[in-house]
Amino acid sequence: VYVRGFVEPERAYETLKALHTTFKEQFFTEKLYHKILARGYMLYSNLLYAAFEKQFIDKMVDSTYRLSNGIGDFVKFLHTGKINHYIWIAYLGISIFLIILIFMGG
C-alpha cells in the first residue's frame, strides 16, 4: 500500500539519479564504444595506412613497375626480327640451364 508522503518522488529521484542515468545510458556502452573502441580503431587504421600502405605497398608496386619496365627495355633489344638471333638466344638459354643443372647436382 502506497502512503502519500512516505516516499518523496523528488528525493528518491535525487538519491537514485546516478543509478537512473547509468541504466538510461545503457551503462555508457555506446559512449565507451565511440570514444575508446571506434576512435582507437580509426587511429590504428590511419597509422597502419600511413606506415604500411604508403611506405611498403606503394614502394613494392613502384619497384615492380621499375623492374618490369627495365626487363621490357632489355628484352626489346633482343627482338631484332632475325631468326639467327633468336636461335642464338635459345642456345644461350639452354646452355645456362644445363650449366645450372650440372653444378646444382640435378
Short mmCIF file of C-alpha atoms in Angstrom, two decimals:
data_model
loop_
_atom_site.label_atom_id
_atom_site.label_comp_id
_atom_site.label_asym_id
_atom_site.label_seq_id
_atom_site.Cartn_x
_atom_site.Cartn_y
_atom_site.Cartn_z
CA VAL A 1 0.00 0.00 0.00
CA TYR A 2 1.36 3.37 -1.05
CA VAL A 3 1.12 6.10 1.52
CA ARG A 4 1.47 9.63 0.23
CA GLY A 5 4.35 11.41 1.85
CA PHE A 6 6.10 8.20 2.87
CA VAL A 7 8.29 8.28 -0.28
CA GLU A 8 9.01 11.63 -1.79
CA PRO A 9 9.47 11.18 -5.55
CA GLU A 10 11.87 14.12 -5.92
CA ARG A 11 14.05 12.96 -3.09
CA ALA A 12 14.03 9.37 -4.36
CA TYR A 13 14.99 10.59 -7.81
CA GLU A 14 17.87 12.68 -6.48
CA THR A 15 19.06 9.73 -4.39
CA LEU A 16 18.92 7.26 -7.28
CA LYS A 17 19.85 9.73 -10.05
CA ALA A 18 23.26 8.13 -10.73
CA LEU A 19 21.69 4.68 -11.00
CA HIS A 20 18.93 6.07 -13.23
CA THR A 21 21.45 7.75 -15.52
CA THR A 22 23.55 4.57 -15.73
CA PHE A 23 20.56 2.48 -16.80
CA LYS A 24 19.23 5.22 -19.10
CA GLU A 25 22.59 5.40 -20.89
CA GLN A 26 22.80 1.59 -21.05
CA PHE A 27 25.85 1.50 -18.82
CA PHE A 28 27.51 4.04 -21.16
CA THR A 29 28.35 1.29 -23.65
CA GLU A 30 27.66 3.46 -26.69
CA LYS A 31 29.88 6.25 -25.40
CA LEU A 32 32.54 3.70 -24.48
CA TYR A 33 32.34 2.21 -27.95
CA HIS A 34 32.60 5.54 -29.77
CA LYS A 35 35.18 7.20 -27.53
CA ILE A 36 37.50 4.26 -26.96
CA LEU A 37 36.97 1.39 -29.37
CA ALA A 38 35.94 3.21 -32.54
CA ARG A 39 38.41 6.06 -32.02
CA GLY A 40 41.19 3.59 -31.25
CA TYR A 41 40.33 1.54 -34.31
CA MET A 42 40.36 4.62 -36.53
CA LEU A 43 43.68 5.76 -35.07
CA TYR A 44 45.15 2.28 -35.64
CA SER A 45 43.74 2.17 -39.19
CA ASN A 46 45.16 5.57 -40.11
CA LEU A 47 48.53 4.68 -38.62
CA LEU A 48 48.59 1.36 -40.45
CA TYR A 49 47.60 3.06 -43.69
CA ALA A 50 50.30 5.70 -43.33
CA ALA A 51 53.01 3.26 -42.29
CA PHE A 52 52.21 0.11 -44.24
CA GLU A 53 50.27 1.23 -47.29
CA LYS A 54 52.31 4.31 -48.12
CA GLN A 55 55.72 3.03 -47.10
CA PHE A 56 55.57 -0.64 -48.04
CA ILE A 57 52.84 -1.37 -50.59
CA ASP A 58 53.38 1.73 -52.71
CA LYS A 59 57.14 1.15 -52.80
CA MET A 60 56.62 -2.50 -53.71
CA VAL A 61 54.28 -1.56 -56.57
CA ASP A 62 56.71 1.10 -57.79
CA SER A 63 59.60 -1.37 -57.61
CA THR A 64 57.60 -3.95 -59.56
CA TYR A 65 56.88 -1.33 -62.21
CA ARG A 66 60.52 -0.32 -62.48
CA LEU A 67 61.67 -3.95 -62.65
CA SER A 68 59.17 -4.92 -65.36
CA ASN A 69 59.92 -1.72 -67.29
CA GLY A 70 63.66 -2.45 -67.09
CA ILE A 71 63.16 -6.04 -68.23
CA GLY A 72 60.98 -4.79 -71.08
CA ASP A 73 63.62 -2.26 -72.14
CA PHE A 74 66.25 -5.01 -72.10
CA VAL A 75 64.12 -7.57 -73.95
CA LYS A 76 63.11 -5.16 -76.72
CA PHE A 77 66.74 -5.11 -77.87
CA LEU A 78 66.68 -8.90 -78.13
CA HIS A 79 63.79 -8.79 -80.60
CA THR A 80 65.55 -7.94 -83.81
CA GLY A 81 63.35 -9.86 -86.23
CA LYS A 82 66.24 -12.03 -87.35
CA ILE A 83 65.81 -15.78 -86.85
CA ASN A 84 69.52 -16.44 -86.28
CA HIS A 85 69.47 -14.06 -83.26
CA TYR A 86 66.54 -16.00 -81.76
CA ILE A 87 68.37 -19.30 -82.26
CA TRP A 88 71.47 -17.93 -80.50
CA ILE A 89 69.38 -16.67 -77.60
CA ALA A 90 67.63 -20.06 -77.30
CA TYR A 91 71.02 -21.80 -77.40
CA LEU A 92 72.35 -19.44 -74.72
CA GLY A 93 69.31 -20.09 -72.50
CA ILE A 94 69.59 -23.86 -72.85
CA SER A 95 73.33 -23.71 -72.13
CA ILE A 96 72.78 -21.66 -68.96
CA PHE A 97 70.04 -24.06 -67.86
CA LEU A 98 72.31 -27.11 -68.41
CA ILE A 99 75.21 -25.47 -66.56
CA ILE A 100 72.92 -24.76 -63.60
CA LEU A 101 71.71 -28.37 -63.61
CA ILE A 102 75.23 -29.74 -63.72
CA PHE A 103 76.53 -27.55 -60.87
CA MET A 104 73.42 -28.00 -58.71
CA GLY A 105 73.78 -31.77 -58.90
CA GLY A 106 70.43 -32.27 -60.61
#
